Amino acid sequence: MLALLVVAILVGGSLQRVAGMGFGLVAGPFIVLLIGPVEGVLFVNLAGAMMALLVLGRTIRGVDWRRYRWLVTASILVTVPAALLIRDASASVLEISMGAIVVGAMALAQITSRLRGAERAFAPEARLPLLITGAAAGFGSVAAGISGPPIAVYSVLDRWDPRAFAATVQPIFLTNALAAMTAKLLVADATFPDLAVWEWATVFVALLASVGLGELLVGRISASATRKVLVTLAYVGGLATLTRGLLGLAG
């Protein structure tokens, strides 16, 4: 199990360094399958926070702090209500809902973006889209361990530069993950997986290695290719969450 966990971390972490997100989307579903739905999501929150902190150390100069403030404020405001909701609601139903919304929203964003061409869907200083996106990201972080897809939808509609996006989402992921962990530990009675000290150490080394692998790739991928990776990851995350919910409901 630990070997599979390390592989998932290496792939997801390197993608996060390149495209700004990918750890929760790619590694998350596999981690949940390996560890379990409750402990797995909490583990994804913890490892995701560590990953975001490591990547932020490399990208902090490119962070758009104005967008960060609006996104993270809305995200934190929905954290406790979301934790209360998942305490009594079916995890499968939440995952199905979240996955379907992400896939549908990204498809709509892609269509809108193509119709508008180079034109933004809203003014760059608009606050309402940021607040809606932040709330969706916060709910996704608590319910399914993912907060990237709603922000990816925003980035497509806003024509956000992929490098600036990759930098700005790191403190957002870090804040969301810490808030989600705190809310679930205090409100939803969640627990971390029972791993030995050496297993936790192996996980941390894998996180470091994934950032190093991403560093080797980031300079070799163009902005347009990075945007394509970002959109693909959003679809993968939404479909994986939707599938996980359907399998849970069927089981």
mmCIF file of N, CA, C and O in Angstrom, residues 2 6 50 54 62 68 81 87 101 104-105 144 146-147 163 165 171 211 213 233 235 249:
data_model
loop_
_atom_site.group_PDB
_atom_site.id
_atom_site.type_symbol
_atom_site.label_atom_id
_atom_site.label_comp_id
_atom_site.label_asym_id
_atom_site.label_seq_id
_atom_site.Cartn_x
_atom_site.Cartn_y
_atom_site.Cartn_z
ATOM 1 N N LEU A 2 1.949 1.222 0.791
ATOM 2 C CA LEU A 2 2.810 2.403 0.882
ATOM 3 C C LEU A 2 3.470 2.706 -0.458
ATOM 4 O O LEU A 2 3.610 3.871 -0.847
ATOM 5 N N VAL A 6 3.192 6.172 -2.528
ATOM 6 C CA VAL A 6 4.340 6.970 -2.976
ATOM 7 C C VAL A 6 4.235 7.297 -4.467
ATOM 8 O O VAL A 6 4.496 8.435 -4.889
ATOM 9 N N MET A 50 0.952 20.216 2.843
ATOM 10 C CA MET A 50 2.417 20.146 2.784
ATOM 11 C C MET A 50 2.920 20.384 1.361
ATOM 12 O O MET A 50 3.908 21.093 1.138
ATOM 13 N N LEU A 54 5.336 23.470 -0.044
ATOM 14 C CA LEU A 54 6.592 23.227 -0.748
ATOM 15 C C LEU A 54 6.618 23.958 -2.095
ATOM 16 O O LEU A 54 7.614 24.588 -2.463
ATOM 17 N N GLY A 62 5.115 35.034 -7.684
ATOM 18 C CA GLY A 62 4.084 35.195 -8.698
ATOM 19 C C GLY A 62 2.666 35.194 -8.162
ATOM 20 O O GLY A 62 1.704 35.233 -8.933
ATOM 21 N N TYR A 68 -6.193 36.020 -4.100
ATOM 22 C CA TYR A 68 -6.087 35.089 -2.971
ATOM 23 C C TYR A 68 -6.998 35.498 -1.821
ATOM 24 O O TYR A 68 -7.724 34.671 -1.260
ATOM 25 N N PRO A 81 -19.879 25.140 7.898
ATOM 26 C CA PRO A 81 -21.154 24.598 7.407
ATOM 27 C C PRO A 81 -20.975 23.339 6.569
ATOM 28 O O PRO A 81 -21.772 22.397 6.671
ATOM 29 N N ARG A 87 -21.097 15.637 8.037
ATOM 30 C CA ARG A 87 -21.215 14.792 9.221
ATOM 31 C C ARG A 87 -22.480 13.955 9.173
ATOM 32 O O ARG A 87 -22.500 12.797 9.615
ATOM 33 N N ILE A 101 -21.023 18.692 -10.690
ATOM 34 C CA ILE A 101 -20.947 20.154 -10.788
ATOM 35 C C ILE A 101 -19.636 20.585 -11.433
ATOM 36 O O ILE A 101 -19.608 21.469 -12.302
ATOM 37 N N GLY A 104 -19.643 19.631 -15.224
ATOM 38 C CA GLY A 104 -20.576 20.504 -15.938
ATOM 39 C C GLY A 104 -20.082 21.928 -16.016
ATOM 40 O O GLY A 104 -20.179 22.578 -17.077
ATOM 41 N N ALA A 105 -19.527 22.432 -14.917
ATOM 42 C CA ALA A 105 -19.039 23.813 -14.892
ATOM 43 C C ALA A 105 -17.836 23.995 -15.814
ATOM 44 O O ALA A 105 -17.720 25.010 -16.507
ATOM 45 N N ALA A 144 -14.732 16.487 -0.409
ATOM 46 C CA ALA A 144 -14.073 15.480 -1.236
ATOM 47 C C ALA A 144 -12.557 15.607 -1.291
ATOM 48 O O ALA A 144 -11.902 14.861 -1.995
ATOM 49 N N ILE A 146 -10.862 18.038 -2.580
ATOM 50 C CA ILE A 146 -10.407 18.744 -3.781
ATOM 51 C C ILE A 146 -10.964 20.166 -3.779
ATOM 52 O O ILE A 146 -12.129 20.384 -3.478
ATOM 53 N N SER A 147 -10.118 21.119 -4.098
ATOM 54 C CA SER A 147 -10.578 22.506 -4.193
ATOM 55 C C SER A 147 -10.117 23.161 -5.487
ATOM 56 O O SER A 147 -10.491 24.292 -5.789
ATOM 57 N N ARG A 163 0.799 30.581 -15.404
ATOM 58 C CA ARG A 163 1.900 30.659 -14.432
ATOM 59 C C ARG A 163 1.460 31.420 -13.185
ATOM 60 O O ARG A 163 1.806 31.042 -12.054
ATOM 61 N N PHE A 165 -1.642 31.691 -12.205
ATOM 62 C CA PHE A 165 -2.597 30.784 -11.562
ATOM 63 C C PHE A 165 -1.865 29.758 -10.702
ATOM 64 O O PHE A 165 -2.234 29.529 -9.543
ATOM 65 N N PRO A 171 -1.137 29.142 -1.954
ATOM 66 C CA PRO A 171 -1.600 29.568 -0.633
ATOM 67 C C PRO A 171 -3.091 29.302 -0.429
ATOM 68 O O PRO A 171 -3.534 29.111 0.710
ATOM 69 N N VAL A 211 8.171 17.426 -5.946
ATOM 70 C CA VAL A 211 8.449 18.829 -6.290
ATOM 71 C C VAL A 211 9.716 18.907 -7.141
ATOM 72 O O VAL A 211 9.786 19.658 -8.121
ATOM 73 N N LEU A 213 10.849 16.593 -9.137
ATOM 74 C CA LEU A 213 10.495 16.091 -10.463
ATOM 75 C C LEU A 213 9.749 17.157 -11.261
ATOM 76 O O LEU A 213 9.998 17.342 -12.461
ATOM 77 N N LEU A 233 -6.825 18.141 -15.934
ATOM 78 C CA LEU A 233 -6.828 17.769 -14.517
ATOM 79 C C LEU A 233 -8.168 18.078 -13.861
ATOM 80 O O LEU A 233 -8.644 17.323 -13.010
ATOM 81 N N TYR A 235 -11.096 18.080 -15.320
ATOM 82 C CA TYR A 235 -12.021 17.031 -15.760
ATOM 83 C C TYR A 235 -11.739 15.712 -15.042
ATOM 84 O O TYR A 235 -12.667 15.021 -14.594
ATOM 85 N N LEU A 249 -22.134 4.537 -3.757
ATOM 86 C CA LEU A 249 -23.589 4.406 -3.688
ATOM 87 C C LEU A 249 -24.025 2.999 -4.106
ATOM 88 O O LEU A 249 -24.934 2.423 -3.511
#
